[in-house]
Short mmCIF file of C-alpha atoms and ligand atoms in Angstrom, two decimals:
data_model
loop_
_atom_site.label_atom_id
_atom_site.label_comp_id
_atom_site.label_asym_id
_atom_site.label_seq_id
_atom_site.Cartn_x
_atom_site.Cartn_y
_atom_site.Cartn_z
CA MET S 131 101.24 114.25 106.21
CA SER S 132 99.86 115.40 102.83
CA PRO S 133 98.79 112.78 100.27
CA GLU S 134 101.76 113.82 98.08
CA ALA S 135 104.24 113.34 100.91
CA ARG S 136 102.73 109.95 101.72
CA ARG S 137 102.98 108.91 98.09
CA ILE S 138 106.63 109.91 97.94
CA ARG S 139 107.27 107.91 101.11
CA LEU S 140 105.53 104.90 99.54
CA VAL S 141 107.71 105.15 96.43
CA LEU S 142 110.85 105.29 98.60
CA GLU S 143 109.64 102.15 100.36
CA LEU S 144 109.06 100.44 97.01
CA ARG S 145 112.57 101.37 95.95
CA SER S 146 114.09 99.86 99.08
CA ALA S 147 111.93 96.76 98.56
CA GLY S 148 113.64 96.12 95.23
CA ILE S 149 111.65 98.07 92.63
CA THR S 150 114.41 99.58 90.52
CA ASP S 151 112.61 100.45 87.27
CA THR S 152 112.53 104.24 87.34
CA ARG S 153 109.63 104.43 84.86
CA VAL S 154 107.52 102.25 87.19
CA LEU S 155 108.52 104.29 90.25
CA SER S 156 107.64 107.58 88.60
CA ALA S 157 104.32 106.23 87.27
CA MET S 158 103.44 105.17 90.81
CA GLU S 159 104.42 108.55 92.13
CA ARG S 160 102.06 110.20 89.65
CA VAL S 161 98.94 108.07 90.21
CA ARG S 162 96.91 109.14 93.23
CA ARG S 163 95.65 105.86 94.68
CA GLU S 164 93.20 107.67 96.96
CA LEU S 165 91.10 108.42 93.86
CA PHE S 166 90.65 104.67 93.25
CA VAL S 167 89.30 103.59 96.64
CA PRO S 168 85.97 104.27 98.37
CA GLU S 169 85.79 107.40 100.54
CA THR S 170 86.04 105.38 103.80
CA PHE S 171 89.47 104.01 102.89
CA ARG S 172 90.95 107.18 101.46
CA ASP S 173 93.27 107.87 104.38
CA ARG S 174 94.75 104.38 103.99
CA ALA S 175 95.39 104.73 100.25
CA SER S 176 99.14 105.23 100.65
CA GLU S 177 99.57 102.18 102.87
CA ASP S 178 100.93 99.04 101.31
CA VAL S 179 97.72 97.05 101.76
CA ALA S 180 94.98 95.75 99.46
CA LEU S 181 91.71 97.67 100.00
CA PRO S 182 88.07 96.72 99.23
CA ILE S 183 86.51 98.35 96.15
CA GLY S 184 83.05 96.69 96.32
CA ARG S 185 81.62 93.53 94.71
CA GLN S 186 83.97 91.50 96.93
CA GLN S 187 86.97 92.73 94.93
CA THR S 188 90.07 94.59 96.04
CA VAL S 189 92.59 97.04 94.66
CA SER S 190 95.98 95.33 94.86
CA GLN S 191 98.72 96.40 97.27
CA PRO S 192 100.97 99.08 95.77
CA SER S 193 103.99 96.77 96.15
CA VAL S 194 102.19 94.12 94.10
CA VAL S 195 101.24 96.64 91.41
CA ALA S 196 104.88 97.78 91.31
CA ARG S 197 106.25 94.25 91.17
CA MET S 198 103.88 93.21 88.37
CA SER S 199 104.45 96.40 86.40
CA GLN S 200 108.23 95.95 86.65
CA ALA S 201 108.01 92.27 85.69
CA LEU S 202 106.04 93.16 82.57
CA GLU S 203 108.96 95.26 81.18
CA VAL S 204 106.57 97.66 79.45
CA GLY S 205 107.96 99.98 76.79
CA ASP S 206 106.41 103.27 75.71
CA ARG S 207 105.55 101.85 72.25
CA ASP S 208 103.78 98.81 73.66
CA LYS S 209 100.17 97.78 73.18
CA VAL S 210 99.05 96.19 76.45
CA LEU S 211 96.10 94.04 77.53
CA GLU S 212 95.00 93.97 81.18
CA ILE S 213 92.51 91.42 82.50
CA GLY S 214 90.67 92.57 85.64
CA THR S 215 90.30 96.38 85.56
CA GLY S 216 88.90 96.46 89.11
CA SER S 217 89.32 99.99 90.47
CA GLY S 218 91.43 101.05 87.50
CA TYR S 219 94.51 101.77 89.65
CA GLN S 220 96.79 99.26 87.92
CA SER S 221 95.34 100.47 84.60
CA ALA S 222 96.34 104.05 85.40
CA VAL S 223 99.91 102.95 86.18
CA LEU S 224 100.04 101.00 82.90
CA CYS S 225 98.68 104.01 80.97
CA HIS S 226 101.78 105.95 82.05
CA LEU S 227 104.07 103.15 80.85
CA CYS S 228 102.62 102.07 77.50
CA ARG S 229 101.33 103.43 74.20
CA ARG S 230 97.83 102.00 74.41
CA LEU S 231 96.04 99.93 77.06
CA TYR S 232 93.08 97.61 76.54
CA THR S 233 91.44 96.52 79.78
CA VAL S 234 88.62 94.03 80.45
CA GLU S 235 86.45 93.66 83.58
CA ARG S 236 83.57 91.24 84.23
CA HIS S 237 81.72 93.57 86.68
CA PRO S 238 79.88 96.32 84.74
CA VAL S 239 79.60 98.58 87.80
CA LEU S 240 83.32 98.36 88.63
CA LEU S 241 84.18 99.00 85.00
CA ARG S 242 82.04 102.14 84.80
CA GLU S 243 83.58 103.53 87.99
CA ALA S 244 87.09 102.74 86.78
CA GLU S 245 86.45 104.37 83.39
CA ALA S 246 85.19 107.53 85.08
CA ARG S 247 88.34 107.73 87.24
CA LEU S 248 90.68 107.22 84.29
CA ALA S 249 88.83 109.87 82.27
CA LYS S 250 88.97 112.31 85.19
CA LEU S 251 92.74 111.87 85.33
CA GLY S 252 92.92 112.71 81.62
CA LEU S 253 94.26 109.27 80.68
CA THR S 254 93.10 108.89 77.09
CA ASN S 255 95.28 106.00 75.89
CA VAL S 256 92.96 103.37 77.38
CA THR S 257 90.02 101.43 75.97
CA ALA S 258 87.95 99.53 78.54
CA ARG S 259 85.15 97.03 78.12
CA VAL S 260 82.95 94.66 80.07
CA GLY S 261 83.74 91.08 79.20
CA ASP S 262 85.08 87.73 80.24
CA GLY S 263 88.82 88.30 80.18
CA THR S 264 89.58 84.60 79.96
CA ALA S 265 88.91 85.02 76.24
CA GLY S 266 91.25 88.02 76.01
CA TRP S 267 90.45 90.62 73.35
CA PRO S 268 90.91 88.76 70.05
CA GLU S 269 89.85 91.72 67.86
CA GLN S 270 92.80 93.75 69.15
CA ALA S 271 95.41 90.96 69.32
CA PRO S 272 98.35 90.60 69.19
CA PHE S 273 99.54 92.46 72.27
CA ASP S 274 103.15 93.22 73.24
CA ARG S 275 102.28 92.72 76.89
CA VAL S 276 99.45 91.03 78.81
CA MET S 277 98.83 91.45 82.53
CA VAL S 278 96.29 89.34 84.40
CA THR S 279 95.27 90.64 87.84
CA ALA S 280 93.12 87.70 88.99
CA ALA S 281 94.33 84.14 89.56
CA GLY S 282 93.47 81.29 87.20
CA GLU S 283 94.14 77.61 87.57
CA ASP S 284 96.83 77.72 84.92
CA ILE S 285 98.25 80.00 82.22
CA LEU S 286 95.38 80.53 79.82
CA GLU S 287 96.23 79.34 76.32
CA ALA S 288 93.67 81.73 74.82
CA LEU S 289 95.58 84.65 76.34
CA LEU S 290 99.02 83.36 75.48
CA ALA S 291 97.88 83.02 71.86
CA GLN S 292 97.22 86.79 71.88
CA VAL S 293 100.77 87.68 72.98
CA ALA S 294 103.03 88.71 70.09
CA VAL S 295 106.19 86.67 69.54
CA GLY S 296 108.80 88.31 71.78
CA GLY S 297 106.03 89.57 74.06
CA ILE S 298 105.48 88.98 77.77
CA MET S 299 102.54 87.93 79.93
CA VAL S 300 102.49 88.23 83.73
CA ALA S 301 99.79 86.39 85.66
CA PRO S 302 99.07 84.88 89.06
CA VAL S 303 98.50 81.16 88.73
CA GLY S 304 97.01 78.64 91.15
CA ILE S 305 93.88 78.14 93.16
CA GLY S 306 93.69 78.80 96.86
CA GLU S 307 95.34 81.68 98.65
CA ARG S 308 98.37 79.70 99.78
CA ASP S 309 99.56 78.11 96.58
CA GLN S 310 99.43 80.94 94.09
CA ARG S 311 102.56 81.92 92.19
CA LEU S 312 103.25 84.96 90.05
CA VAL S 313 104.40 83.74 86.67
CA ARG S 314 106.09 85.49 83.73
CA VAL S 315 105.77 83.92 80.32
CA ARG S 316 107.88 85.05 77.36
CA ARG S 317 106.39 84.12 74.01
CA THR S 318 108.98 82.65 71.64
CA GLU S 319 108.88 81.63 67.95
CA ASP S 320 108.04 78.06 68.80
CA GLY S 321 106.36 78.21 72.20
CA ALA S 322 106.88 79.99 75.52
CA ASP S 323 109.39 80.23 78.39
CA THR S 324 107.91 80.36 81.88
CA GLU S 325 109.53 81.86 84.99
CA ASP S 326 108.31 81.68 88.58
CA LEU S 327 108.46 85.13 90.21
CA GLY S 328 107.40 84.04 93.68
CA ALA S 329 104.33 83.75 95.88
CA ALA S 330 101.19 85.72 95.05
CA ARG S 331 97.73 86.30 96.47
CA PHE S 332 94.97 87.43 94.13
CA VAL S 333 91.20 87.13 93.90
CA PRO S 334 90.13 84.32 91.55
CA LEU S 335 89.57 84.70 87.85
CA VAL S 336 85.88 83.97 87.30
CA ALA S 337 84.38 83.00 83.95
CA GLY S 338 81.39 84.88 82.52
CA VAL S 339 80.12 88.42 83.05
CA GLU S 340 78.09 89.75 86.01
CA PRO S 341 74.68 91.27 85.37
CA GLU S 342 74.31 95.04 85.90
N1 SAH U 1818 93.88 95.56 88.86
C1 SAH U 1818 92.82 95.88 89.80
C2 SAH U 1818 92.67 94.81 90.85
C3 SAH U 1818 91.75 93.86 90.40
S1 SAH U 1818 91.09 92.62 91.43
C4 SAH U 1818 93.04 97.19 90.49
O1 SAH U 1818 94.11 97.77 90.33
O2 SAH U 1818 92.12 97.63 91.17
C5 SAH U 1818 90.73 91.53 90.08
C6 SAH U 1818 89.63 91.99 89.16
O3 SAH U 1818 89.51 90.98 88.16
C7 SAH U 1818 88.27 92.10 89.84
O4 SAH U 1818 87.74 93.37 89.61
C8 SAH U 1818 87.45 91.00 89.15
O5 SAH U 1818 86.09 91.35 88.98
C9 SAH U 1818 88.15 90.87 87.82
N2 SAH U 1818 87.94 89.59 87.13
C10 SAH U 1818 87.91 88.34 87.65
N3 SAH U 1818 87.70 87.43 86.69
C11 SAH U 1818 87.61 88.12 85.51
C12 SAH U 1818 87.37 87.75 84.15
N4 SAH U 1818 87.20 86.49 83.79
N5 SAH U 1818 87.34 88.72 83.21
C13 SAH U 1818 87.51 90.02 83.56
N6 SAH U 1818 87.71 90.43 84.82
C14 SAH U 1818 87.77 89.50 85.79
#
């Protein structure tokens, strides 16, 4: 089966698994996941599994990327912050959904590789930087949407403070692989409303930046 045919099959599977947002489905149909994984895993890129990308990190399962992207309710005028660029796959999907994406990664090598992939795909509405995402990106705040792709102990106040009123943050919360939950927080005038979106399994959010 060609990579295109496999990607179409994956999108049909996502649809039957409850992803109904047509913008998310078409973004996932456009982004070639095989370009975001190491050569050895290329033939598994259209399977719904997390795959290693080096530095003990993984690119999330397509169904998780779809679920998070849908939960974020991204509009095409939105300014979005992503914490944990990793391979850049989720970033590429977000680039198709939003006006401008800011993405932060603590591993310089992963960030460089991700940036090269995004540039090669002609995605120009993204700005990426090496940094500790637990601090967000204060110079660019506020954001309409914030997505965190590594699990912290709790919702980070520093990040929530960078969400515009009316904006949304989606993040995995909890330590340990068994107890994590995916959480959606809607920022209101006087605080925030939190919703539990179900079980999750992400690599941990780690403070500080790795050396080169
Ligand atoms: N969204 C990625 C998957 C990322 S895995 C993809 O589609 O490939 C989570 C990523 O978060 C890892 O690359 C990890 O290095 C990064 N990360 C963990 N803690 C971080 C922090 N404090 N700041 C920035 N990035 C962080």
